[in-house]
XYZ file of C-alpha atoms in Angstrom:
564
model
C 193.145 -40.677 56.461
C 195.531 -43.042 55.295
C 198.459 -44.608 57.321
C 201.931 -44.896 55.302
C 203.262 -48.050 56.765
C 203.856 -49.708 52.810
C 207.397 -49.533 52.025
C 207.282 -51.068 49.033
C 204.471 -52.207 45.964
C 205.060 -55.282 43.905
C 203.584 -54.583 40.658
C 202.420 -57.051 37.980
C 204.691 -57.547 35.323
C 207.435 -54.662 36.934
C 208.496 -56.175 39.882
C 208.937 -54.724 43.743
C 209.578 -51.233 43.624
C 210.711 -50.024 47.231
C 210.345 -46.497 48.722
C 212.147 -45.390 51.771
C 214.021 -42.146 53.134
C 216.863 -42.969 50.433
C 214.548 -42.756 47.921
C 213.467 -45.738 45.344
C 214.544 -48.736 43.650
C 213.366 -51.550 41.735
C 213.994 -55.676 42.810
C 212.681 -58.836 41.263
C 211.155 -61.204 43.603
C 211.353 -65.037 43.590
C 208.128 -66.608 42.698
C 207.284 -67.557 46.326
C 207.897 -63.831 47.084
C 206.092 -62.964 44.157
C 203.276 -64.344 45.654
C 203.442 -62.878 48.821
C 203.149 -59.766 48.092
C 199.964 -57.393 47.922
C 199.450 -56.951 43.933
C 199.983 -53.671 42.352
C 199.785 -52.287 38.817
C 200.411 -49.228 36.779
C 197.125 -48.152 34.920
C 199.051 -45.373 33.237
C 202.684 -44.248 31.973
C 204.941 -43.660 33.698
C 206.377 -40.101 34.926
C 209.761 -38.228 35.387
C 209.761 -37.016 39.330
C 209.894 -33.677 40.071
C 213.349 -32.014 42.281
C 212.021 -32.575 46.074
C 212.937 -28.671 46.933
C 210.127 -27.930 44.858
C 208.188 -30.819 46.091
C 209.079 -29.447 49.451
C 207.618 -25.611 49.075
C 204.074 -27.283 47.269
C 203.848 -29.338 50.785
C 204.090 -26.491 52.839
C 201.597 -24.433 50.594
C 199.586 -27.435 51.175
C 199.399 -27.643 54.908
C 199.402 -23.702 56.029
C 198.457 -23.213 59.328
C 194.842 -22.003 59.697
C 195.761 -18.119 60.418
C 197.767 -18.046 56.717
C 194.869 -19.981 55.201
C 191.706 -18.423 53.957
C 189.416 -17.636 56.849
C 186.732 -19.599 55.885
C 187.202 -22.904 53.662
C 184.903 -22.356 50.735
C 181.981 -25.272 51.275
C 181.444 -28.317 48.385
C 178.944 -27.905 45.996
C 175.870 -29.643 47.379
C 174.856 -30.733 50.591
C 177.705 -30.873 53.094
C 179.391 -34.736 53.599
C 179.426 -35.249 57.444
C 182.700 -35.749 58.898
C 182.370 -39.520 59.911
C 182.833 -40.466 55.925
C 186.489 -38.940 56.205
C 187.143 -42.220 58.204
C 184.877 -44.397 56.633
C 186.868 -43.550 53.641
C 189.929 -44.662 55.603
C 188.200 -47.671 56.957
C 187.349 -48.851 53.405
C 191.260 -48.160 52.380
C 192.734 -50.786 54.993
C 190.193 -53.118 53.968
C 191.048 -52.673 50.321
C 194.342 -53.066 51.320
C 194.775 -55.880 53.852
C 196.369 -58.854 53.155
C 194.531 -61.465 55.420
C 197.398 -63.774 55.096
C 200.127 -62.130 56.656
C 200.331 -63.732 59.692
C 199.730 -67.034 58.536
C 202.463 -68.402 55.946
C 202.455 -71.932 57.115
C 200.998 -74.466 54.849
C 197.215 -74.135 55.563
C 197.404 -71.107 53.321
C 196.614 -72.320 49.169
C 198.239 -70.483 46.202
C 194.604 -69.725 45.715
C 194.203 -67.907 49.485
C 197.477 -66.040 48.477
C 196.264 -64.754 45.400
C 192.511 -63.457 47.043
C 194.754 -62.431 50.122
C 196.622 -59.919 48.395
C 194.250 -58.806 45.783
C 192.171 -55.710 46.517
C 188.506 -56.719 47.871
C 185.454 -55.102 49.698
C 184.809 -57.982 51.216
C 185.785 -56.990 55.200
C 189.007 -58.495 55.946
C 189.861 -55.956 58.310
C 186.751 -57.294 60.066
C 186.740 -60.543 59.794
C 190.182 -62.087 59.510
C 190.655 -65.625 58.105
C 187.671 -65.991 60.494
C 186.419 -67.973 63.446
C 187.687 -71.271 61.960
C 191.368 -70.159 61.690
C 194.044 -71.040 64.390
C 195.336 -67.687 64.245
C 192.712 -65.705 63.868
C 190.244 -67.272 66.375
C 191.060 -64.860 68.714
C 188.935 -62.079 67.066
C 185.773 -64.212 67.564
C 183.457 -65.198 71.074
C 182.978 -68.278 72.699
C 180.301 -69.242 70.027
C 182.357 -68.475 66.678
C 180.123 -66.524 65.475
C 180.204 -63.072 67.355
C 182.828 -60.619 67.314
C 185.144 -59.461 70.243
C 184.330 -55.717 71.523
C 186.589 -54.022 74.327
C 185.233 -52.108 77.191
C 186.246 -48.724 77.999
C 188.436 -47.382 81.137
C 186.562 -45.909 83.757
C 187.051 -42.124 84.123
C 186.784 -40.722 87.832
C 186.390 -37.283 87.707
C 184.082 -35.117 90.305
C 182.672 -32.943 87.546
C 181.758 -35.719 85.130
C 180.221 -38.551 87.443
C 178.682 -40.172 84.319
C 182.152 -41.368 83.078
C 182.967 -43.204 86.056
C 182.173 -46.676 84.445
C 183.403 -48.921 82.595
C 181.447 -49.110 79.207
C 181.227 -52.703 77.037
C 181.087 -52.376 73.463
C 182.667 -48.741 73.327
C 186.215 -50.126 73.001
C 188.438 -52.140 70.294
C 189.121 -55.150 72.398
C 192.897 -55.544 73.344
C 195.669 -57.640 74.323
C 195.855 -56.483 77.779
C 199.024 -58.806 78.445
C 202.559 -57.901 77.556
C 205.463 -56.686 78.996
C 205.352 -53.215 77.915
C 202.501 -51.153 77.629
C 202.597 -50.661 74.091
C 201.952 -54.570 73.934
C 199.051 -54.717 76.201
C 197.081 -51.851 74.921
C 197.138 -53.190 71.107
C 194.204 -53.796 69.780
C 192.939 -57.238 69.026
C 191.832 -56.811 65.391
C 192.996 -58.153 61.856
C 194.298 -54.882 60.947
C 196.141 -52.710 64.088
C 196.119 -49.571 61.222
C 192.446 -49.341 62.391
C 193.539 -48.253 65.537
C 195.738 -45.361 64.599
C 192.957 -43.126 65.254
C 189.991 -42.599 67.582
C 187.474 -41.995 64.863
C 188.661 -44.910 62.444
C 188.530 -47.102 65.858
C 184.837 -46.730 66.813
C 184.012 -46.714 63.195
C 185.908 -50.811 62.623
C 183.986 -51.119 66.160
C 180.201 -49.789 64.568
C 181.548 -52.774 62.048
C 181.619 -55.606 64.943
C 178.509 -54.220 66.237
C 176.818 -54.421 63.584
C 177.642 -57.996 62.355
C 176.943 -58.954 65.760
C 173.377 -57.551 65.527
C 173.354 -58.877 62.478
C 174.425 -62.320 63.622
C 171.333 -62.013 66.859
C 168.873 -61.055 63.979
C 169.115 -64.529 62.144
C 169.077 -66.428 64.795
C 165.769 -64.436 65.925
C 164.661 -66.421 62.372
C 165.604 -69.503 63.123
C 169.301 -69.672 61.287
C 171.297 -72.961 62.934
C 174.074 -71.692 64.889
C 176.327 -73.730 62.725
C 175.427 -71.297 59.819
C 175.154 -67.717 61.693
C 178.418 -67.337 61.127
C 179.083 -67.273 57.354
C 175.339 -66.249 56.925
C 175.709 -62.868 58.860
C 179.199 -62.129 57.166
C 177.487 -62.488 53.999
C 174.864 -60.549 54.677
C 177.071 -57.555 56.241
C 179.379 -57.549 53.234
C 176.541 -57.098 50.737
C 174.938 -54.730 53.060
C 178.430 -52.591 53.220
C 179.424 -52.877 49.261
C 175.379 -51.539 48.580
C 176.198 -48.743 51.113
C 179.507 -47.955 49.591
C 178.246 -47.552 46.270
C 175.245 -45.962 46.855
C 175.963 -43.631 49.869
C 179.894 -42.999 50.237
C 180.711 -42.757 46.748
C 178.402 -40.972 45.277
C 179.360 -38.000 48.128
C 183.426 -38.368 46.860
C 182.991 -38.803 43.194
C 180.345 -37.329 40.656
C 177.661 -39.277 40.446
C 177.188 -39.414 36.819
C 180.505 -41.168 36.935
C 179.760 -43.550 39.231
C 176.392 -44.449 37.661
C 178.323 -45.097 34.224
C 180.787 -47.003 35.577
C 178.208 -49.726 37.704
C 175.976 -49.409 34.630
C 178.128 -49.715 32.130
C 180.937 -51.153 33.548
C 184.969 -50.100 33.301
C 186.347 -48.949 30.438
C 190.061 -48.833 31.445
C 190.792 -50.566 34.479
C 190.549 -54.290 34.179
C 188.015 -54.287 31.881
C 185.061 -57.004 31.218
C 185.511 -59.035 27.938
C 183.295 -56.871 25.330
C 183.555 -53.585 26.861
C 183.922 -50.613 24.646
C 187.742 -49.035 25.471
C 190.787 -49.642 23.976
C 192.272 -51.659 26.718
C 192.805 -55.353 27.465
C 190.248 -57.098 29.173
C 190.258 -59.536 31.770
C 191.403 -63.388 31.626
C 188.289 -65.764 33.184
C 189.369 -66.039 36.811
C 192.175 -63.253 36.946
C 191.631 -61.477 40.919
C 191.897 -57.774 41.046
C 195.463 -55.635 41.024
C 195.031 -52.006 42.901
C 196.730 -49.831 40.011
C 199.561 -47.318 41.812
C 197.385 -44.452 40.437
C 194.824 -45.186 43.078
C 196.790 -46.284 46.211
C 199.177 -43.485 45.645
C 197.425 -40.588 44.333
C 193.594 -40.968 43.928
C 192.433 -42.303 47.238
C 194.295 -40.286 49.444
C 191.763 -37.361 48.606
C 190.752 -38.449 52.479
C 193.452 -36.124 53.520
C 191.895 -33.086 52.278
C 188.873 -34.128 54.302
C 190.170 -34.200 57.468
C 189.494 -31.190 60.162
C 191.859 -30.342 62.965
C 189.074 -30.546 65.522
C 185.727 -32.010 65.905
C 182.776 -31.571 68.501
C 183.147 -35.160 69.702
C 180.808 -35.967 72.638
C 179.464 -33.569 75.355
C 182.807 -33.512 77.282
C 185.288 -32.742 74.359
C 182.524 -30.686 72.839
C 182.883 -27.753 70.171
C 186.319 -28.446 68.672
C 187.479 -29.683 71.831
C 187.964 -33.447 70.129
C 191.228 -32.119 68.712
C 193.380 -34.118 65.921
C 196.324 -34.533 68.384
C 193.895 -35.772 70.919
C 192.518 -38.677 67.896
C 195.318 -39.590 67.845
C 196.234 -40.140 71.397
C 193.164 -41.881 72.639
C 194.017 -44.954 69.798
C 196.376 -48.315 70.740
C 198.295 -47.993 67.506
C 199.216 -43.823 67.145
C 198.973 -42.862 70.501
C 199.399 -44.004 74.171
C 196.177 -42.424 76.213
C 198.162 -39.917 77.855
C 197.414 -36.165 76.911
C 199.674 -34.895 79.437
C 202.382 -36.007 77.695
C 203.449 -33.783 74.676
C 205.555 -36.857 72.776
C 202.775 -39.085 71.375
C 205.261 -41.340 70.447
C 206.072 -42.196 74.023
C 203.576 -44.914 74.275
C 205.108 -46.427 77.988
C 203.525 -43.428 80.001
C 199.915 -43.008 81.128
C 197.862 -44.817 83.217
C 195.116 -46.039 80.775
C 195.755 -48.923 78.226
C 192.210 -48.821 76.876
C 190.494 -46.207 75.661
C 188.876 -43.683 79.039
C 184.957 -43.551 78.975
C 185.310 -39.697 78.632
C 186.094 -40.323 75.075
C 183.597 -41.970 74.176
C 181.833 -41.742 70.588
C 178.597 -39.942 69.895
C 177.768 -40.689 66.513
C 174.903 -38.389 66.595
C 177.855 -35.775 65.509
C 179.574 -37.885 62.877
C 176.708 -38.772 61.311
C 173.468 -36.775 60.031
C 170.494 -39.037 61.490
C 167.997 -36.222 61.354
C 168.288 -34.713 58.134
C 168.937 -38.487 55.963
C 167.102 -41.054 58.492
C 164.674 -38.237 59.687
C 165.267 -38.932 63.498
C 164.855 -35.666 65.180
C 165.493 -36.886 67.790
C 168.996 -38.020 67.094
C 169.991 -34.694 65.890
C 173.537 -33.651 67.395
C 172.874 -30.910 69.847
C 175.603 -28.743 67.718
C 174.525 -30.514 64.463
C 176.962 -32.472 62.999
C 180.742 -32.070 62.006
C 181.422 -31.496 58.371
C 183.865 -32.987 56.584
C 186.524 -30.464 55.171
C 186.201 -29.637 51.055
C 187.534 -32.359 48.857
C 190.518 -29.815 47.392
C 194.602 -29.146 47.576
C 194.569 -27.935 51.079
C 195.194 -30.306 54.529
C 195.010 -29.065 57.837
C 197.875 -28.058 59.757
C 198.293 -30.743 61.955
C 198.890 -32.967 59.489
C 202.352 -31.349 58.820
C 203.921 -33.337 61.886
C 202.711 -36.660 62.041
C 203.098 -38.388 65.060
C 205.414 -41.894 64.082
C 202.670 -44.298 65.023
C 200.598 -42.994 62.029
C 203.405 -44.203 59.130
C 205.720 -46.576 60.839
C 208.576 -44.091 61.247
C 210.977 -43.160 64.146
C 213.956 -41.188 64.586
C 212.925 -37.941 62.562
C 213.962 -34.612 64.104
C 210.581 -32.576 64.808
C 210.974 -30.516 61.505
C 211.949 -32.975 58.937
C 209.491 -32.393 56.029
C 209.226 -36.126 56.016
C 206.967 -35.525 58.806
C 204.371 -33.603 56.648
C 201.860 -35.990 55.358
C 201.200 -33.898 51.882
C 205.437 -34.375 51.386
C 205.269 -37.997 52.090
C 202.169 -38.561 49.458
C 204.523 -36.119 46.745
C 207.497 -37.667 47.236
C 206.308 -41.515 47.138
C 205.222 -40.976 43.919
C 208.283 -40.008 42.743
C 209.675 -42.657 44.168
C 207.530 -44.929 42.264
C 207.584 -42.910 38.737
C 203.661 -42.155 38.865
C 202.219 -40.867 35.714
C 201.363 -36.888 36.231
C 197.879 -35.707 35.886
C 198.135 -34.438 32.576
C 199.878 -38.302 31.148
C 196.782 -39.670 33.323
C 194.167 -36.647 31.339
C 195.415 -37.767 28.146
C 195.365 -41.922 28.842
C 192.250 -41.732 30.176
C 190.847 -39.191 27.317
C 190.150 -36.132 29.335
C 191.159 -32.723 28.305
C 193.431 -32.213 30.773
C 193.746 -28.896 33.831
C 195.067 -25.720 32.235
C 198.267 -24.006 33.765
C 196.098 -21.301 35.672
C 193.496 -23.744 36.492
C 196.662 -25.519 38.146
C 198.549 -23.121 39.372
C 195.671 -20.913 40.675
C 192.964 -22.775 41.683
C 189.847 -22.038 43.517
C 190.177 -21.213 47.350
C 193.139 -23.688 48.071
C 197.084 -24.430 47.577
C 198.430 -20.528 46.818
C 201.423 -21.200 44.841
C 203.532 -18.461 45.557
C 206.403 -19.684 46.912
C 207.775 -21.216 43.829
C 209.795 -19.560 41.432
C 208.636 -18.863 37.432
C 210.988 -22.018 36.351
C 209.605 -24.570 39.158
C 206.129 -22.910 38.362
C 206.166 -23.774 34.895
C 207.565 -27.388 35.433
C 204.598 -28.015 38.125
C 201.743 -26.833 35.347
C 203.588 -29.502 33.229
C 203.900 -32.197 35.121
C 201.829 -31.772 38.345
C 202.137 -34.814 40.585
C 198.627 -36.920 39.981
C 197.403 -37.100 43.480
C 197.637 -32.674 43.832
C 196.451 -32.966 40.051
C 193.081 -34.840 41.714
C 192.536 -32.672 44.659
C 192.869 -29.511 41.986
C 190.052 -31.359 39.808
C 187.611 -31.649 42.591
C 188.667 -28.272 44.486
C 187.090 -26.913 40.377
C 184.329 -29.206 40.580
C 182.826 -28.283 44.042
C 184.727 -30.509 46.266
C 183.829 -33.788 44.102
C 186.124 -36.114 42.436
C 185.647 -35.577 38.935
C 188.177 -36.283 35.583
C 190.952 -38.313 35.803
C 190.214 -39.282 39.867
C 186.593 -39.756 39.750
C 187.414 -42.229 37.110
C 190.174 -43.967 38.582
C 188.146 -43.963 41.972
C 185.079 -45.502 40.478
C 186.769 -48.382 38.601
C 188.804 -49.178 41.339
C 185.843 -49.532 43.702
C 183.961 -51.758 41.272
C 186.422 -53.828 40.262
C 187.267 -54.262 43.839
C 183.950 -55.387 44.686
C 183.737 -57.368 41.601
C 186.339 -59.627 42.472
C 185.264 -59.950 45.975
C 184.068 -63.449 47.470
C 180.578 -61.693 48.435
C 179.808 -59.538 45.457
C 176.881 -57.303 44.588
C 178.243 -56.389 41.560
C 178.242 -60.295 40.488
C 174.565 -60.528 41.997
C 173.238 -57.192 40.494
C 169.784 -58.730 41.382
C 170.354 -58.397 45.140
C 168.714 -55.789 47.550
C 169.025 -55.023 50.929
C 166.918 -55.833 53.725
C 167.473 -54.479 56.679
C 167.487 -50.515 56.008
C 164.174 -48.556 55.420
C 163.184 -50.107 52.395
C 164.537 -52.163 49.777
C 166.591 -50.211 47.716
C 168.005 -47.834 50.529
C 170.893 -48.428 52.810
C 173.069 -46.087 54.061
C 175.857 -45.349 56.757
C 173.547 -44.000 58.667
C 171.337 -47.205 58.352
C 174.105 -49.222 59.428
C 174.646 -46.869 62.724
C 170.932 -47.271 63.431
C 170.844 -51.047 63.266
C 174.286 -51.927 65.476
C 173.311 -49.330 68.004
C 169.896 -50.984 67.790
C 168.006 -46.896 66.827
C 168.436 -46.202 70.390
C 170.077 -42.674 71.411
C 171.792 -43.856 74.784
C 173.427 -46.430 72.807
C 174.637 -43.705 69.918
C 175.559 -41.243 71.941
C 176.021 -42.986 75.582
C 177.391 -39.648 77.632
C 174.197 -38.403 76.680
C 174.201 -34.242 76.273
C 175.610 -31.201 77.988
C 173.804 -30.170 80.377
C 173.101 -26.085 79.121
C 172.248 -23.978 82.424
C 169.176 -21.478 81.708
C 170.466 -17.615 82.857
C 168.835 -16.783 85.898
C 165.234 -15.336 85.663
């Protein structure tokens, strides 16, 4: 899931155009400004927004509470996506969209650094920082500059659960744990604090520091001086991650025919390479990647559709009992480790300012070891969580967002501005987004027809609007529900205008990345199962070393047999 923090996108050649709660305008930056922002640009037309009332009623149709819903949400076509790539997804999002240079403006940072810092990349910013060698971002990194920081989690004394009273290293997002509020102390010490906004998207950045530290042990098992590990093992991970990425995560998101022509054949429309085959301008030698609007705004926040509003979490908060409330108060950034509280925005109350080892990950329910590694033995005891159908309906708890996950405050508890499917319509409005159908017929794709749109299959019942507003939606449906209608159609796969946009994006992105496997097509990786095979799952296995106690530390319930 993705946080709304961004206030405002500078786009190439348009200028800044800045959203808020009094809707949108349009400034032009000075050059230095110009330069320190993250770059946008508009792949498409642009659109006429649509009257917020109606906006309003296709939000709430949107996020229905689970009694008005269908009882059952009709599955994706093909096998089921485990829940842990909902966060991966947002995981890869903040690293798309982190600009590494934020918090260091002084004059160590070149034009050039500003330009890569604020250009889309899969290259593990959010990780890594400015790295080990940077005054300000030193702090991420151990005594030897080449490992990262982990946290350790709170113990949790409880009579019932003697297993959680201990402290855990290496289950935690290492924090400040000095400040003079609470809030302060219990921030997490990473590059990018939105990976904290929720427990899930928390341990997954912390599976990332495990596994460059493994990484970073394995080649110095092989002899690699300790003046190299560093920069070796960050290589390595990053071409490990972008193989994993486009041969795992978005093949499970997007239809893979799409994604195979696009890293085949290369982009046709976004950013193209000199010589390709569409009817749009290609690339300048050494031009770094824009994000296009399309995709920031619209295409890549089909996470939210994925999202459940509980998940069988480890064998305390077991069978639903890892609530989306609860995600969101065990993290430093959304929440404030204090359940009995019912404002999650309070973040001074509590006594715990890292994360209790009763919520502790088991990844053995993210994740499906057994079924794509074939470890048995790591199979969840309740299988695994499944990610909700890629389509036009979000669960109801995403209606109220608490304000840690967008930046906001001050909201009375039913503004709609608290409803995250609003806050994705109404943005693009505020930014004049192209609507699916001027996105269909850019891109060359017959576009959705008016029952297709209005009716769908299984999700968003558009009742509630009238025959005027109904007609003006099937005309100019706002791109990102245009999307999540597409795949809802195709199975619960990206397909049309967002499987497109998706797939460019993500090659382009790692295209113009420092580490790139799409400049080094010849490059396999080495430390899955064999050499053409990597996967999130492979990743898991090495930074928890294959070991169950170390997936899945609490271990299982403990079932009692009935009596004989």
């Amino acid at each position: 899931m993705k946080r709304h923090v961004r206030e405002n996108y500078y786009v190439v050649g348009e200028g800044v155009l800045t959203t808020g709660e009094d809707g949108g305008r349009v400034e032009q930056p000075t050059t230095l400004a110009e330069l320190r922002k993250f770059r946008f640009s508009r792949l498409g037309p642009k659109g006429k927004p649509l009257d917020e009332l109606l906006l309003e009623k296709v939000a709430k149709a949107m996020t229905v509470k689970p009694t008005e819903a269908e009882p059952v949400q009709p599955v994706s076509s093909g096998p089921p996506v485990p829940a842990g790539f909902t966060y991966l997804g947002q995981f890869v999002d903040h690293d798309l969209t982190l600009d590494n240079t934020a918090a260091a403006l002084g004059e160590h940072v070149t034009v050039a650094e500003l330009l890569q810092g604020r250009s889309p990349a899969l290259d593990l910013d959010s990780v890594y920082g400015r790295g080990p060698a940077d005054a300000d971002d030193d702090r991420f990194y151990a005594a030897d500059k080449a490992h990262l920081k982990v946290g350790i989690t709170a113990a949790f004394n409880n009579a019932n659960t003697p297993f959680t009273n201990v402290n855990l290293n290496g289950y935690d997002l290492p924090r400040a744990t000095q400040g003079s509020t609470k809030a302060e102390r219990q921030r997490a010490q990473i590059p990018d604090a939105r990976n904290d906004e929720n427990l899930i998207v928390a341990q997954t950045h912390l599976a990332f520091q495990r596994f460059h530290n493994r990484v970073v042990d394995h080649l110095a098992d092989r002899g690699v001086p300790s003046a190299m590990l560093f920069s070796r093992a960050r290589e390595l991970v990053v071409r490990h991650y972008q193989w994993m990425l486009r041969t795992d995560f978005l093949p499970r998101i997007v239809d893979a025919s799409i994604v195979e022509d696009v890293f085949t054949n290369g982009r046709r429309f976004f950013e193209p390479v000199p010589g390709h085959d569409g009817p749009y301008p290609s690339l300048r030698s050494g031009d770094t990647p824009t994000m296009p609007i399309e995709f920031s705004v619209a295409a890549y926040r089909l996470g939210h559709s994925m999202v459940r509003a509980a998940y069988d979490w480890n064998r305390i908060f077991r069978l639903g009992g890892g609530t989306l409330r609860l995600l969101f108060i065990f993290s430093g950034t959304s929440g404030n480790f204090d359940p009995a509280n019912p404002n999650v925005n309070d973040q001074e109350t509590g006594l715990f300012e890292r994360l209790p080892t009763n919520w502790t990950v088991d990844w053995r329910r993210m994740y499906d070891f057994a079924g794509e590694a074939g470890r048995a033995d790591l199979a969840g005891p309740n299988g695994f969580n499944i990610a909700q159908r890629i389509d036009t309906l979000l669960v109801d708890p995403l209606s109220t967002l608490p304000f840690g996950a967008f930046g906001g405050s001050g909201l009375k508890p039913d503004s709609p501005r608290l409803n995250l499917a609003f806050r994705n319509l109404v943005r693009a409005n505020m930014v004049n987004l192209a609507t699916g159908q001027q996105m269909a017929e850019f891109l060359g794709i017959g576009a959705l027809k008016k029952d297709e749109i209005l009716t769908g299959s299984g999700g968003a019942k558009l009742d509630a609007l009238t025959e005027s507003e109904r007609d003006a939606f099937a005309q100019r449906t706002p791109l990102w529900f245009y999307i999540l209608r597409e795949a809802e159609l195709n199975g619960g796969r990206l397909t049309g205008v967002g499987g497109r946009i998706v797939a460019e994006v993500f090659h382009r992105a790692m295209e113009g990345s420092r580490v790139s496997i799409v400049e080094d097509p010849s490059w396999r990786p080495s430390l899955g199962p064999d050499a053409s095979t990597f996967r999130m799952v492979d990743l898991l296995l090495f930074a928890f070393e294959g070991k169950k106690e170390l997936l899945a530390p609490l271990g299982d319930e403990v079932v009692t047999p009935p009596p004989a």
